[in-house]
Amino acid sequence: MLHATQPITRILAVEDDPLLASHLQTHLQGSGYDVTLSHDGDEGLRLATSEQFDLILMDILLPGRNGLEVLQQLRSKHGVPVVLMSALGGEQNRIAGFSQGADDYLPKPFSLGELSVRIEAILRRVAYERREQAPRESTDDLHFDEMGCDVALAGTSAGLTPSEYRVLELLWRHMDEALSKPFLYQQALRRGYAQHDRSLDMHISQIRRKLQGIGYQGARVETVWGKGYMLARLG
Amino acid sequence: MLHATQPITRILAVEDDPLLASHLQTHLQGSGYDVTLSHDGDEGLRLATSEQFDLILMDILLPGRNGLEVLQQLRSKHGVPVVLMSALGGEQNRIAGFSQGADDYLPKPFSLGELSVRIEAILRRVAYERREQAPRESTDDLHFDEMGCDVALAGTSAGLTPSEYRVLELLWRHMDEALSKPFLYQQALRRGYAQHDRSLDMHISQIRRKLQGIGYQGARVETVWGKGYMLARLG
DNA sequence: TGCAACATGACACATGACCGGCAAATGAAT
DNA sequence: ATTCATTTGCCGGTCATGTGTCATGTTGCA
C-alpha cells in the first residue's frame, strides 16, 4: 500500500503489446509512480542498466531479447527488483523466472489491482531490507526520513525539498568521497549535466544553509574544485 | 478452504444460464459458502446494494443490465470484490472489466476448481487489506457510522457524503500519517490520480468545513505540500 | 606578481507544479 | 423537473526548481 510519495518511485515497464502497455502506464501513473515504457527486450535492458529504476516490470515474450534473457543479464550486475508477466502459465516458465532471480511472477491475465498490490509488497520488502542493512545511526547524528524527504537532528527537521534530499542522501551514502557533477546530476536530478547549469550549486547552497540552520556539526559539504562535491565528516 | 471460524462468507452469483448457475451454487456451497443466486442484471444490482455480500460473481452477458453496467453502478458506492465471468475472451472485454474495477476475470470455460482458487485468493487479499487498515481505537471521539456513511460528535452528525466519508475514514485509519493523493484517489475514489484533478481537494475542503461545523477539535486535516494530506491529532 | 580563464557562491527572477476556494457543469436518483 | 453528490474549470497564491547575472575565488601561465 502506498502511503506517501517516496522521493518518487520509478518503474520501467517492458511490454510489447501497445494496448496493455498503455493500460499499465495509465494505472501505475495513477498510483503515483513514474513510469517509463519500453517495447522490446534490448531497449529495456539498455534503459535498465543506464538509468536508475526502483522496479522493473517485464513481459517474458518480447521481440528482440526475451524477458528471461534480459533478467539474466540484469542479475549479473544489478539487484533491482524484477516482476515478470507472461501468458505462458506453465510451471516451467514460472520456475525458470524465479530461478533467474525474479522477485515475482504474474500469470496473465491478472488484474491491475493485483499488480499494484504485488508491486507495493515488493517495494515495501525492499525498503525494509535496505533499512535493515543500513548502518546504525548514532543518536546525535542526522536522521533520514525517506518518506518525508527530509532530515532531522535531535527532533528538529531541516525542511529539505525532495531534490535537496536526494542530493544530500547521495553525498551521505558516499561519505568522504568526492562526487562529480555529472554523477550527481544523473543520480539525484535525473538528467544530464550541461556546462552552465547552476541548479546543483543552488541545491548545495541550500543544503549547507539548512544543515547549519539546524545546528548540524557532524559533517560539511565541501567543494572539490573542478571535480564536484563531497560530504566530509568532522571530528 | 474456509476457516472453522465463522461468520459465513456470502457470495452473490449473477448468472442467467440456469445449468451453470446451479453448478456454481452446488460447488460453492460445497466449499462452505452461503450462495445467493440471481438471474439478471437488475435483480443482481438490487440484491448487491440491499444486502451484504463478501464477494460477487457475475456474468458479463446478462438479461436486463449487463455485467459491466452493474459493476459500474456498484463501484460508485460499494467496494465489494467482484469477479467477472465471460465467454468473450477478448482482451478488450477483460481490460474493460478491470478498468471498471473488477477484481478478477474468468474467461469461460473455466473449471470450478479454478474458480475456487481465485475466490480464495481474493478473499484472502481483502481480509489482509482489512487487517492492514484496521481502525484505530476510537476514544470518546468521532463516531463512525459505516452504514450511514457519516460521522458524528456527541450526537450531532456532520452530514458527510459517501465520498467524503471514505476519504475521512482512510485518513482516520492512518492517523498522523501523510497519505499521498494517488493513494487516496485509488482507495477512496476508486480511480487513478491525474494531474489536474481537483476532486479530492474539494472533498478535503468539505470535510474540513463539516468537521468544523460540528465543532470537532480532536484532529485536523493538514496538507503536506507536494505529498498529500494527513489527519493530525491535536491536544 | 599580474592576468586571463574558468568554477563557484549568492541573489533575484522566471517557470511550472501544487493548493484553496468559488462557481458552474455533469451525473445519478427520485 | 428537482435535488444532491461529484467533477471540472478558473483564478490567485505559494512552493520547488531552473536560469541569468554578478561577485568572488581558484587555477595556470607569463
mmCIF file with all atom_site columns, C-alpha atoms (C1' of nucleotides) in Angstrom, chain B residues 181 195 198 202 208-209 223 225-226 229, chain C residues 16-23 28-29:
data_model
loop_
_atom_site.group_PDB
_atom_site.id
_atom_site.type_symbol
_atom_site.label_atom_id
_atom_site.label_alt_id
_atom_site.label_comp_id
_atom_site.label_asym_id
_atom_site.label_entity_id
_atom_site.label_seq_id
_atom_site.pdbx_PDB_ins_code
_atom_site.Cartn_x
_atom_site.Cartn_y
_atom_site.Cartn_z
_atom_site.occupancy
_atom_site.B_iso_or_equiv
_atom_site.pdbx_formal_charge
_atom_site.auth_seq_id
_atom_site.auth_comp_id
_atom_site.auth_asym_id
_atom_site.auth_atom_id
_atom_site.pdbx_PDB_model_num
ATOM 1  C CA    . LYS B 1 181 ? -3.059  11.830 -3.470  1.00 0.00 ? 181 LYS B CA    1
ATOM 2  C CA    . GLN B 1 195 ? -2.533  15.833 -12.715 1.00 0.00 ? 195 GLN B CA    1
ATOM 3  C CA    . ARG B 1 198 ? -9.323  18.737 -8.175  1.00 0.00 ? 198 ARG B CA    1
ATOM 4  C CA    . MET B 1 202 ? -12.909 19.628 -2.908  1.00 0.00 ? 202 MET B CA    1
ATOM 5  C CA    . ARG B 1 208 ? -12.720 20.478 6.934   1.00 0.00 ? 208 ARG B CA    1
ATOM 6  C CA    . ARG B 1 209 ? -15.811 22.634 6.787   1.00 0.00 ? 209 ARG B CA    1
ATOM 7  C CA    . THR B 1 223 ? -1.959  19.382 3.867   1.00 0.00 ? 223 THR B CA    1
ATOM 8  C CA    . TRP B 1 225 ? 2.795   20.099 0.498   1.00 0.00 ? 225 TRP B CA    1
ATOM 9  C CA    . GLY B 1 226 ? 3.682   18.006 -2.521  1.00 0.00 ? 226 GLY B CA    1
ATOM 10 C CA    . TYR B 1 229 ? -2.976  15.068 3.252   1.00 0.00 ? 229 TYR B CA    1
ATOM 11 C "C1'" . DG  C 2 16  ? 5.781   25.414 -13.691 1.00 0.00 ? 16  DG  C "C1'" 1
ATOM 12 C "C1'" . DA  C 2 17  ? 3.564   22.432 -10.205 1.00 0.00 ? 17  DA  C "C1'" 1
ATOM 13 C "C1'" . DC  C 2 18  ? 0.631   22.374 -6.362  1.00 0.00 ? 18  DC  C "C1'" 1
ATOM 14 C "C1'" . DC  C 2 19  ? -3.167  24.003 -3.363  1.00 0.00 ? 19  DC  C "C1'" 1
ATOM 15 C "C1'" . DG  C 2 20  ? -7.529  26.628 -1.650  1.00 0.00 ? 20  DG  C "C1'" 1
ATOM 16 C "C1'" . DG  C 2 21  ? -11.685 28.415 -2.806  1.00 0.00 ? 21  DG  C "C1'" 1
ATOM 17 C "C1'" . DC  C 2 22  ? -15.531 29.547 -5.735  1.00 0.00 ? 22  DC  C "C1'" 1
ATOM 18 C "C1'" . DA  C 2 23  ? -18.831 28.707 -9.372  1.00 0.00 ? 23  DA  C "C1'" 1
ATOM 19 C "C1'" . DA  C 2 28  ? -27.238 9.996  -10.713 1.00 0.00 ? 28  DA  C "C1'" 1
ATOM 20 C "C1'" . DA  C 2 29  ? -31.517 9.314  -8.020  1.00 0.00 ? 29  DA  C "C1'" 1
#
